[in-house]
Coordinates of C-alpha atoms in Angstrom, one line a residue:
Chain A
M1 CA 108.7 114.4 94.3
S2 CA 107.1 111.1 93.3
T3 CA 109.7 108.6 92.3
S4 CA 109.5 104.9 93.3
I5 CA 111.4 105.3 96.7
H6 CA 109.8 107.4 99.3
L7 CA 111.8 108.0 102.4
P8 CA 110.4 110.2 105.4
T9 CA 111.0 113.9 105.4
D10 CA 114.0 114.9 108.0
P11 CA 112.3 117.0 110.3
A12 CA 115.7 119.0 110.6
V13 CA 115.5 120.2 107.2
K14 CA 113.3 123.2 107.9
A15 CA 115.2 124.3 111.0
G16 CA 116.8 127.1 109.4
N17 CA 114.2 128.7 107.6
P18 CA 112.6 131.6 109.8
Y19 CA 109.5 131.8 108.0
P20 CA 107.4 128.7 108.8
K21 CA 104.5 127.7 106.1
S22 CA 101.8 129.1 108.2
D23 CA 103.4 132.6 107.2
A24 CA 103.0 131.8 103.6
P25 CA 99.4 130.8 102.8
T26 CA 99.9 130.6 99.2
P27 CA 103.2 130.3 98.1
H28 CA 103.6 130.9 94.4
S29 CA 106.1 129.9 92.0
D30 CA 109.5 129.6 92.2
V31 CA 111.4 132.3 90.5
H32 CA 112.5 131.0 87.3
I33 CA 111.7 131.3 84.0
G34 CA 108.2 130.3 83.2
G35 CA 106.5 130.1 86.9
G36 CA 105.8 127.1 88.9
D37 CA 108.5 125.1 90.0
A38 CA 108.1 121.4 90.2
T39 CA 109.8 121.5 93.5
T40 CA 107.7 124.1 95.2
K41 CA 105.9 122.4 98.1
T42 CA 102.8 123.8 97.3
K43 CA 103.3 123.5 93.4
S44 CA 101.2 124.9 90.6
L45 CA 101.0 121.6 89.0
D46 CA 98.9 120.8 85.9
S47 CA 96.2 118.6 86.8
G48 CA 93.7 119.4 84.4
T49 CA 95.7 117.6 81.5
T50 CA 95.6 113.6 80.9
V51 CA 98.8 111.8 81.5
K52 CA 98.6 110.8 77.9
K53 CA 98.9 114.5 76.6
Q54 CA 101.2 115.0 79.5
I55 CA 103.4 112.2 77.9
E56 CA 102.8 113.5 74.4
D57 CA 104.0 117.0 75.2
L58 CA 107.2 115.7 77.0
Y59 CA 108.3 113.6 74.2
K60 CA 107.8 116.5 71.9
L61 CA 109.9 118.6 73.8
I62 CA 112.6 116.0 74.3
D63 CA 112.5 115.0 70.7
G64 CA 113.1 118.6 69.9
I65 CA 116.0 119.4 71.9
E66 CA 119.1 117.5 70.7
T67 CA 121.2 117.9 73.7
A68 CA 121.2 117.4 76.9
M69 CA 123.3 118.4 80.3
M70 CA 124.1 114.7 82.1
T71 CA 124.6 115.6 86.2
T72 CA 126.5 112.6 87.6
R73 CA 127.8 112.7 91.0
A74 CA 131.3 112.1 91.9
P75 CA 132.7 109.9 94.6
N76 CA 133.7 113.4 96.5
G77 CA 129.8 114.2 96.5
S78 CA 130.2 116.9 93.9
L79 CA 127.7 117.2 90.8
V80 CA 129.1 117.6 87.4
S81 CA 127.4 117.6 84.3
R82 CA 128.3 118.0 80.6
A83 CA 126.4 118.5 77.1
M84 CA 125.4 115.0 75.9
Q85 CA 123.7 114.1 72.7
T86 CA 120.4 112.0 73.0
R87 CA 121.0 109.2 70.9
K88 CA 117.6 107.8 71.3
R89 CA 114.5 107.9 73.5
V90 CA 112.3 105.0 73.9
H91 CA 109.5 103.6 76.1
G92 CA 108.5 106.2 78.5
V93 CA 111.1 108.5 78.6
D94 CA 114.0 106.1 79.1
L95 CA 117.4 107.7 77.2
W96 CA 120.5 106.1 75.5
F97 CA 123.5 108.0 75.1
V98 CA 126.9 107.0 73.4
T99 CA 129.8 107.5 75.2
D100 CA 133.8 107.0 75.3
N101 CA 134.0 104.0 77.8
Q102 CA 137.2 105.9 79.1
S103 CA 135.4 108.7 80.5
H104 CA 135.6 109.9 84.3
K105 CA 131.7 109.8 84.0
L106 CA 131.7 106.3 83.9
D107 CA 133.1 106.0 87.2
D108 CA 130.7 108.5 88.8
L109 CA 127.7 106.1 87.7
N110 CA 129.3 103.2 89.3
F111 CA 129.6 105.0 92.4
D112 CA 125.8 106.5 92.1
P113 CA 123.9 105.7 89.2
H114 CA 121.4 108.2 89.9
V115 CA 121.8 110.7 87.0
N116 CA 119.7 113.9 86.0
I117 CA 119.0 114.7 82.4
A118 CA 118.2 118.5 81.7
Y119 CA 117.0 120.1 78.6
Y120 CA 116.5 123.6 78.1
R121 CA 115.2 125.5 75.0
P122 CA 116.2 129.3 75.2
S123 CA 113.6 130.5 72.7
T124 CA 110.3 129.1 74.6
S125 CA 112.3 128.8 78.0
N126 CA 110.8 125.1 78.1
W127 CA 112.5 122.7 80.1
V128 CA 112.7 119.0 81.0
S129 CA 114.3 117.3 84.2
V130 CA 114.6 113.5 83.5
S131 CA 115.6 111.8 87.2
G132 CA 116.7 108.2 86.7
R133 CA 119.4 105.7 87.1
A134 CA 121.9 104.8 84.5
R135 CA 123.4 101.6 83.3
I136 CA 126.4 101.1 81.4
V137 CA 125.7 98.8 78.1
N138 CA 128.4 97.4 76.4
D139 CA 126.4 94.9 74.0
R140 CA 127.8 95.1 70.4
N141 CA 124.6 94.8 68.6
K142 CA 122.7 97.4 70.6
I143 CA 126.0 99.7 69.7
K144 CA 125.6 98.6 66.4
E145 CA 121.9 99.9 66.3
L146 CA 122.6 103.2 67.8
W147 CA 126.3 104.0 66.1
S148 CA 125.7 106.6 63.2
D149 CA 128.4 108.0 60.7
D150 CA 128.9 110.9 63.0
L151 CA 130.9 109.0 65.8
R152 CA 133.5 108.4 63.5
A153 CA 134.3 112.3 64.0
W154 CA 133.8 112.4 67.7
F155 CA 136.0 109.3 68.4
G156 CA 138.5 109.7 65.3
D157 CA 140.0 106.7 63.5
L158 CA 143.4 106.1 65.2
Q159 CA 144.4 104.0 61.8
D160 CA 145.4 101.1 63.7
G161 CA 142.2 99.0 62.2
V162 CA 140.7 98.7 65.8
H163 CA 140.0 102.4 67.1
T164 CA 138.2 103.1 63.9
G165 CA 135.1 105.1 65.1
G166 CA 133.2 102.5 63.7
P167 CA 130.7 100.3 65.3
E168 CA 133.2 97.9 66.3
D169 CA 135.6 100.5 68.0
P170 CA 136.2 99.1 71.7
R171 CA 135.6 102.9 72.9
I172 CA 132.1 103.0 72.3
S173 CA 129.9 102.5 75.2
L174 CA 126.3 103.2 75.6
I175 CA 124.6 104.8 78.7
F176 CA 121.0 103.8 79.2
V177 CA 119.2 106.3 81.4
E178 CA 115.8 104.5 83.1
A179 CA 113.6 107.3 84.2
E180 CA 112.1 107.0 87.6
S181 CA 110.6 110.7 87.5
A182 CA 110.3 113.8 85.1
H183 CA 109.5 117.0 85.6
Y184 CA 108.7 119.8 82.9
Q185 CA 107.2 123.1 81.6
I186 CA 105.6 123.9 78.5
Q187 CA 104.8 127.5 77.9
E188 CA 101.0 127.4 76.7
K189 CA 101.3 130.9 75.3
S190 CA 104.0 132.6 72.5
A191 CA 107.1 134.3 73.8
P192 CA 105.9 137.7 73.5
R193 CA 102.7 137.1 75.3
A194 CA 104.7 135.6 78.1
L195 CA 106.9 138.5 78.6
F196 CA 104.2 140.6 78.3
D197 CA 102.4 139.0 81.0
I198 CA 106.1 139.0 83.3
I199 CA 106.2 142.6 82.6
K200 CA 102.7 143.8 83.5
G201 CA 102.8 141.2 86.7
S202 CA 105.8 143.1 88.1
Y203 CA 104.0 146.3 87.9
T204 CA 100.5 145.0 89.0
G205 CA 101.8 141.7 91.5
E206 CA 99.7 139.8 89.3
R207 CA 101.1 136.6 88.2
P208 CA 101.8 135.9 84.9
H209 CA 99.7 133.2 83.2
I210 CA 102.2 130.8 82.1
G211 CA 102.0 126.9 81.8
P212 CA 102.4 125.1 85.0
T213 CA 105.1 122.7 85.7
R214 CA 104.0 119.0 85.1
E215 CA 105.3 116.4 86.9
L216 CA 105.3 112.5 86.1
D217 CA 106.0 110.2 88.5
A218 CA 107.6 106.3 88.3
A219 CA 103.6 104.9 87.7
A220 CA 102.9 107.3 85.0
L221 CA 106.1 106.9 83.3
G222 CA 105.7 103.0 83.8
A223 CA 102.2 103.3 82.1
A224 CA 103.9 104.9 79.1
R225 CA 106.8 102.3 78.9
K226 CA 103.6 99.9 78.2
L227 CA 101.6 102.1 75.7
E228 CA 104.7 102.0 73.2
E229 CA 105.7 98.4 74.0
Chain B
M1 CA 138.3 116.3 88.5
S2 CA 140.2 118.8 90.9
T3 CA 137.7 119.8 93.6
S4 CA 138.7 120.8 97.3
I5 CA 137.9 117.3 98.4
H6 CA 140.1 114.2 97.0
L7 CA 138.6 110.5 97.8
P8 CA 140.3 107.3 96.6
T9 CA 139.3 106.0 93.6
D10 CA 137.2 102.9 94.0
P11 CA 139.3 100.2 92.5
A12 CA 135.9 98.2 91.6
V13 CA 134.6 101.2 89.6
K14 CA 136.2 100.1 86.1
A15 CA 135.5 96.0 86.9
G16 CA 132.6 96.3 84.4
N17 CA 134.4 97.5 81.6
P18 CA 135.5 94.7 79.1
Y19 CA 137.9 97.1 77.6
P20 CA 140.8 97.9 79.9
K21 CA 142.9 100.9 79.4
S22 CA 145.6 99.5 77.3
D23 CA 143.3 98.3 74.7
A24 CA 142.4 102.1 73.7
P25 CA 145.4 103.8 73.6
T26 CA 144.5 107.2 72.6
P27 CA 141.0 107.4 73.7
H28 CA 139.7 110.9 72.2
S29 CA 136.6 112.8 73.0
D30 CA 133.2 111.8 74.5
V31 CA 130.3 112.1 72.3
H32 CA 128.5 115.2 72.8
I33 CA 128.4 118.4 71.1
G34 CA 131.7 119.7 70.8
G35 CA 133.7 117.3 71.2
G36 CA 136.2 117.1 74.5
D37 CA 134.5 116.1 77.8
A38 CA 135.8 117.5 80.7
T39 CA 135.3 114.3 82.7
T40 CA 137.4 112.1 80.1
K41 CA 140.3 110.7 81.6
T42 CA 142.5 111.5 78.8
K43 CA 141.1 114.4 78.0
S44 CA 141.9 117.2 75.9
L45 CA 142.2 120.0 78.2
D46 CA 143.1 123.4 77.1
S47 CA 146.6 123.8 78.5
G48 CA 147.6 126.7 76.3
T49 CA 145.6 129.3 77.6
T50 CA 146.2 131.3 80.8
V51 CA 143.9 130.7 83.7
K52 CA 143.2 134.6 83.6
K53 CA 141.6 134.1 79.8
Q54 CA 140.2 131.2 80.6
I55 CA 138.3 132.7 83.8
E56 CA 137.2 135.6 81.7
D57 CA 135.8 133.6 78.9
L58 CA 133.6 131.5 81.5
Y59 CA 132.4 134.7 82.7
K60 CA 131.3 135.8 79.0
L61 CA 129.7 132.8 78.8
I62 CA 127.8 132.8 82.0
D63 CA 127.1 136.5 82.0
G64 CA 125.4 135.9 78.3
I65 CA 123.3 133.0 79.5
E66 CA 120.3 134.0 82.1
T67 CA 118.7 130.8 82.7
A68 CA 120.9 128.0 84.2
M69 CA 119.2 124.0 85.2
M70 CA 120.3 124.1 88.7
T71 CA 120.6 120.1 89.8
T72 CA 120.1 119.3 93.6
R73 CA 120.0 115.7 95.3
A74 CA 116.9 114.4 97.2
P75 CA 116.7 112.3 100.3
N76 CA 115.9 109.5 98.1
G77 CA 119.2 110.0 96.2
S78 CA 117.8 110.8 93.0
L79 CA 119.0 114.3 91.1
V80 CA 116.5 116.6 90.0
S81 CA 116.8 119.9 88.2
R82 CA 114.8 122.8 87.4
A83 CA 115.3 126.3 85.4
M84 CA 116.8 129.0 87.7
Q85 CA 117.4 132.8 86.6
T86 CA 120.8 133.6 87.4
R87 CA 120.6 136.7 89.6
K88 CA 124.4 137.7 89.9
R89 CA 127.7 136.2 89.3
V90 CA 130.2 137.5 92.0
H91 CA 133.9 136.6 92.9
G92 CA 135.2 133.6 91.0
V93 CA 132.2 132.0 89.5
D94 CA 130.0 132.2 92.8
L95 CA 126.3 132.8 91.9
W96 CA 123.0 134.2 93.7
F97 CA 119.6 132.7 92.8
V98 CA 116.4 133.8 94.3
T99 CA 114.0 131.6 95.5
D100 CA 110.7 130.8 97.3
N101 CA 111.8 129.4 100.4
Q102 CA 108.8 126.7 100.3
S103 CA 110.7 125.0 97.6
H104 CA 111.5 121.0 98.0
K105 CA 114.8 122.5 96.6
L106 CA 115.7 124.1 99.8
D107 CA 114.9 120.3 101.4
D108 CA 117.1 118.9 99.2
L109 CA 120.1 121.4 99.8
N110 CA 119.9 121.0 103.8
F111 CA 119.9 117.1 102.9
D112 CA 122.9 117.4 100.7
P113 CA 124.3 120.9 99.8
H114 CA 126.1 119.8 96.7
V115 CA 124.7 121.1 93.4
N116 CA 125.2 121.4 90.0
I117 CA 124.6 124.7 87.8
A118 CA 124.4 123.8 84.1
Y119 CA 124.3 126.4 81.1
Y120 CA 123.8 125.5 77.5
R121 CA 123.7 127.8 74.7
P122 CA 122.4 126.1 71.5
S123 CA 123.3 128.6 69.0
T124 CA 126.9 127.9 69.8
S125 CA 126.7 124.5 71.5
N126 CA 128.8 126.3 74.4
W127 CA 128.5 124.8 77.7
V128 CA 129.1 125.4 81.5
S129 CA 129.2 123.1 84.2
V130 CA 129.5 124.4 88.0
S131 CA 130.1 122.3 91.0
G132 CA 129.6 123.6 94.0
R133 CA 128.0 124.1 97.5
A134 CA 124.8 125.9 98.2
R135 CA 123.5 127.9 101.3
I136 CA 120.2 129.5 101.9
V137 CA 120.6 133.1 102.8
N138 CA 117.9 134.7 104.7
D139 CA 119.4 138.3 105.0
R140 CA 117.0 141.0 104.4
N141 CA 119.8 143.5 103.2
K142 CA 121.2 141.0 100.6
I143 CA 117.7 140.2 99.7
K144 CA 116.9 144.0 99.2
E145 CA 120.3 144.4 97.1
L146 CA 119.1 141.5 94.8
W147 CA 115.6 142.3 94.3
S148 CA 114.4 143.8 91.2
D149 CA 110.8 144.5 89.9
D150 CA 109.7 141.2 87.9
L151 CA 109.9 139.6 91.4
R152 CA 106.6 140.9 92.0
A153 CA 105.5 139.2 89.0
W154 CA 106.8 135.5 90.2
F155 CA 105.8 135.6 93.7
G156 CA 102.5 137.9 93.2
D157 CA 100.7 140.3 95.5
L158 CA 98.7 138.2 98.1
Q159 CA 97.1 141.7 98.7
D160 CA 97.7 140.9 102.9
G161 CA 100.3 143.8 102.7
V162 CA 102.9 140.7 103.7
H163 CA 103.4 139.0 101.0
T164 CA 103.6 141.5 98.2
G165 CA 106.3 140.1 95.9
G166 CA 108.4 143.3 97.4
P167 CA 111.9 143.0 99.0
E168 CA 110.2 142.5 102.4
D169 CA 108.2 139.5 101.3
P170 CA 109.2 136.7 103.8
R171 CA 108.8 134.1 101.0
I172 CA 111.5 135.3 99.5
S173 CA 115.3 133.5 100.0
L174 CA 118.5 133.7 98.3
I175 CA 120.7 130.6 97.2
F176 CA 124.1 131.1 97.4
V177 CA 126.2 128.6 95.3
E178 CA 130.0 128.6 96.1
A179 CA 131.7 127.1 93.1
E180 CA 134.5 124.3 94.0
S181 CA 135.2 123.5 90.2
A182 CA 133.8 124.7 86.8
H183 CA 134.2 123.0 83.5
Y184 CA 133.3 124.5 80.1
Q185 CA 133.3 124.5 76.4
I186 CA 133.7 127.7 74.2
Q187 CA 133.6 127.3 70.3
E188 CA 136.5 128.8 68.6
K189 CA 135.0 128.4 65.4
S190 CA 131.7 130.0 64.0
A191 CA 129.0 127.2 64.1
P192 CA 128.6 126.7 60.2
R193 CA 132.6 126.2 60.1
A194 CA 132.3 123.6 63.2
L195 CA 129.4 121.5 61.6
F196 CA 131.6 121.3 58.3
D197 CA 134.6 119.8 60.1
I198 CA 132.4 117.3 62.2
I199 CA 130.5 116.2 58.7
K200 CA 133.8 115.9 56.9
G201 CA 135.0 114.0 60.1
S202 CA 132.2 111.5 59.8
Y203 CA 133.7 110.6 56.3
T204 CA 137.5 110.5 57.0
G205 CA 137.6 109.8 60.9
E206 CA 139.6 112.9 61.5
R207 CA 138.5 114.6 64.7
P208 CA 137.2 118.0 64.3
H209 CA 139.0 120.8 65.8
I210 CA 136.8 122.3 67.9
G211 CA 137.4 124.0 71.2
P212 CA 138.8 121.8 74.0
T213 CA 137.2 121.6 77.3
R214 CA 138.6 123.7 80.2
E215 CA 138.6 123.2 83.7
L216 CA 139.1 125.6 86.4
D217 CA 139.6 123.7 90.1
A218 CA 139.2 125.2 93.3
A219 CA 142.7 127.0 93.2
A220 CA 142.1 128.6 90.1
L221 CA 138.3 129.9 91.4
G222 CA 140.1 131.1 94.6
A223 CA 142.7 133.0 92.8
A224 CA 139.9 134.7 90.8
R225 CA 137.5 135.6 93.9
K226 CA 140.9 137.5 95.0
L227 CA 141.2 139.4 91.7
E228 CA 137.7 140.5 91.9
E229 CA 137.9 141.7 95.8

């Protein structure tokens, strides 16, 4: 984890683990599609690719996957998610979403602004995790800028001249997510080739050569914001 | 939200909203693929379907989508997700995952056991959110039960006779997620028909007739657990 805030590791967190690190000299990937896990401590991170290329690849992924699962934290501590259309990606990987301002998720965001925006593409097994802070934005000009015709369908026209689903509809708010870190995995091999490697590995114990996880911290995302401005 | 814990709503949470509820007499769906949002306060919840059918539909969805995004909460408060293969679904919608026990996510789970498991299927726009608590399980018999050949590929055989990727490999742990609530949306129309309704609605302001969101609370999930036992 490389976000803008670093807290010391709680020494108790590994207490329940009967296998101390010395027992696992070279821990490999976690068990999920695509291999390396951004959150495995001795992770197979991609260090041979420039930050610029890593950010370009991240943009390609996000721009190609319209729908994300947005996870918020409810006041009772539970984490809840729902599918959301990404309205716009801006500087770095800051993201805009449109919301009904009566949504429970706005209560969640007022309780805890931390969100996760997750993109997953089954056809390639590529995935993206954006960790950030959300802000509810009611700026009418910004709403007009991001509004489009399809919102009429989602909000519906209540025929009162006010709640029309149009850009002036008071129900429409925006959620701005300022990214603090991003993790993603992009496959370097075709899906059949990757599958071949996985099946082969299940016999030989040889790890499939699949794209490593990439991690962009607050500094990298900050640099990307400046590049775009 | 209907989970097992209810905290009072913070009266400050709506403070930033310039549009009090009375301004929006009939708030409709949130803006995401598929319409109704489980977390919209006056949500279009499916009340005409029995809990049994709702649970069956939920099972169909989860059993048909192998990979989930698992969101955990890091000690610095940020929400982080990664793609995970669902190893097994059991009673209710409790879920098993396999993990490398050196993963950062285990630190997250020791800090806060709340997780979200999100499934999204782009071809139908169906999605599932499971809110629950995770437990790290090192029971060797359970690991043997859930182990399968493909894990050799993910963990790799380190050729030391111990870290073989086999069921005895000390790196392998399980994550058990006990579901506290689940939200999902299942489309009742074909994708082209749903798209037609959305486009039509963008002209007419008529909301597309797409499947409502369903919500299963702790009681419903508890009942489902008993049905299966």
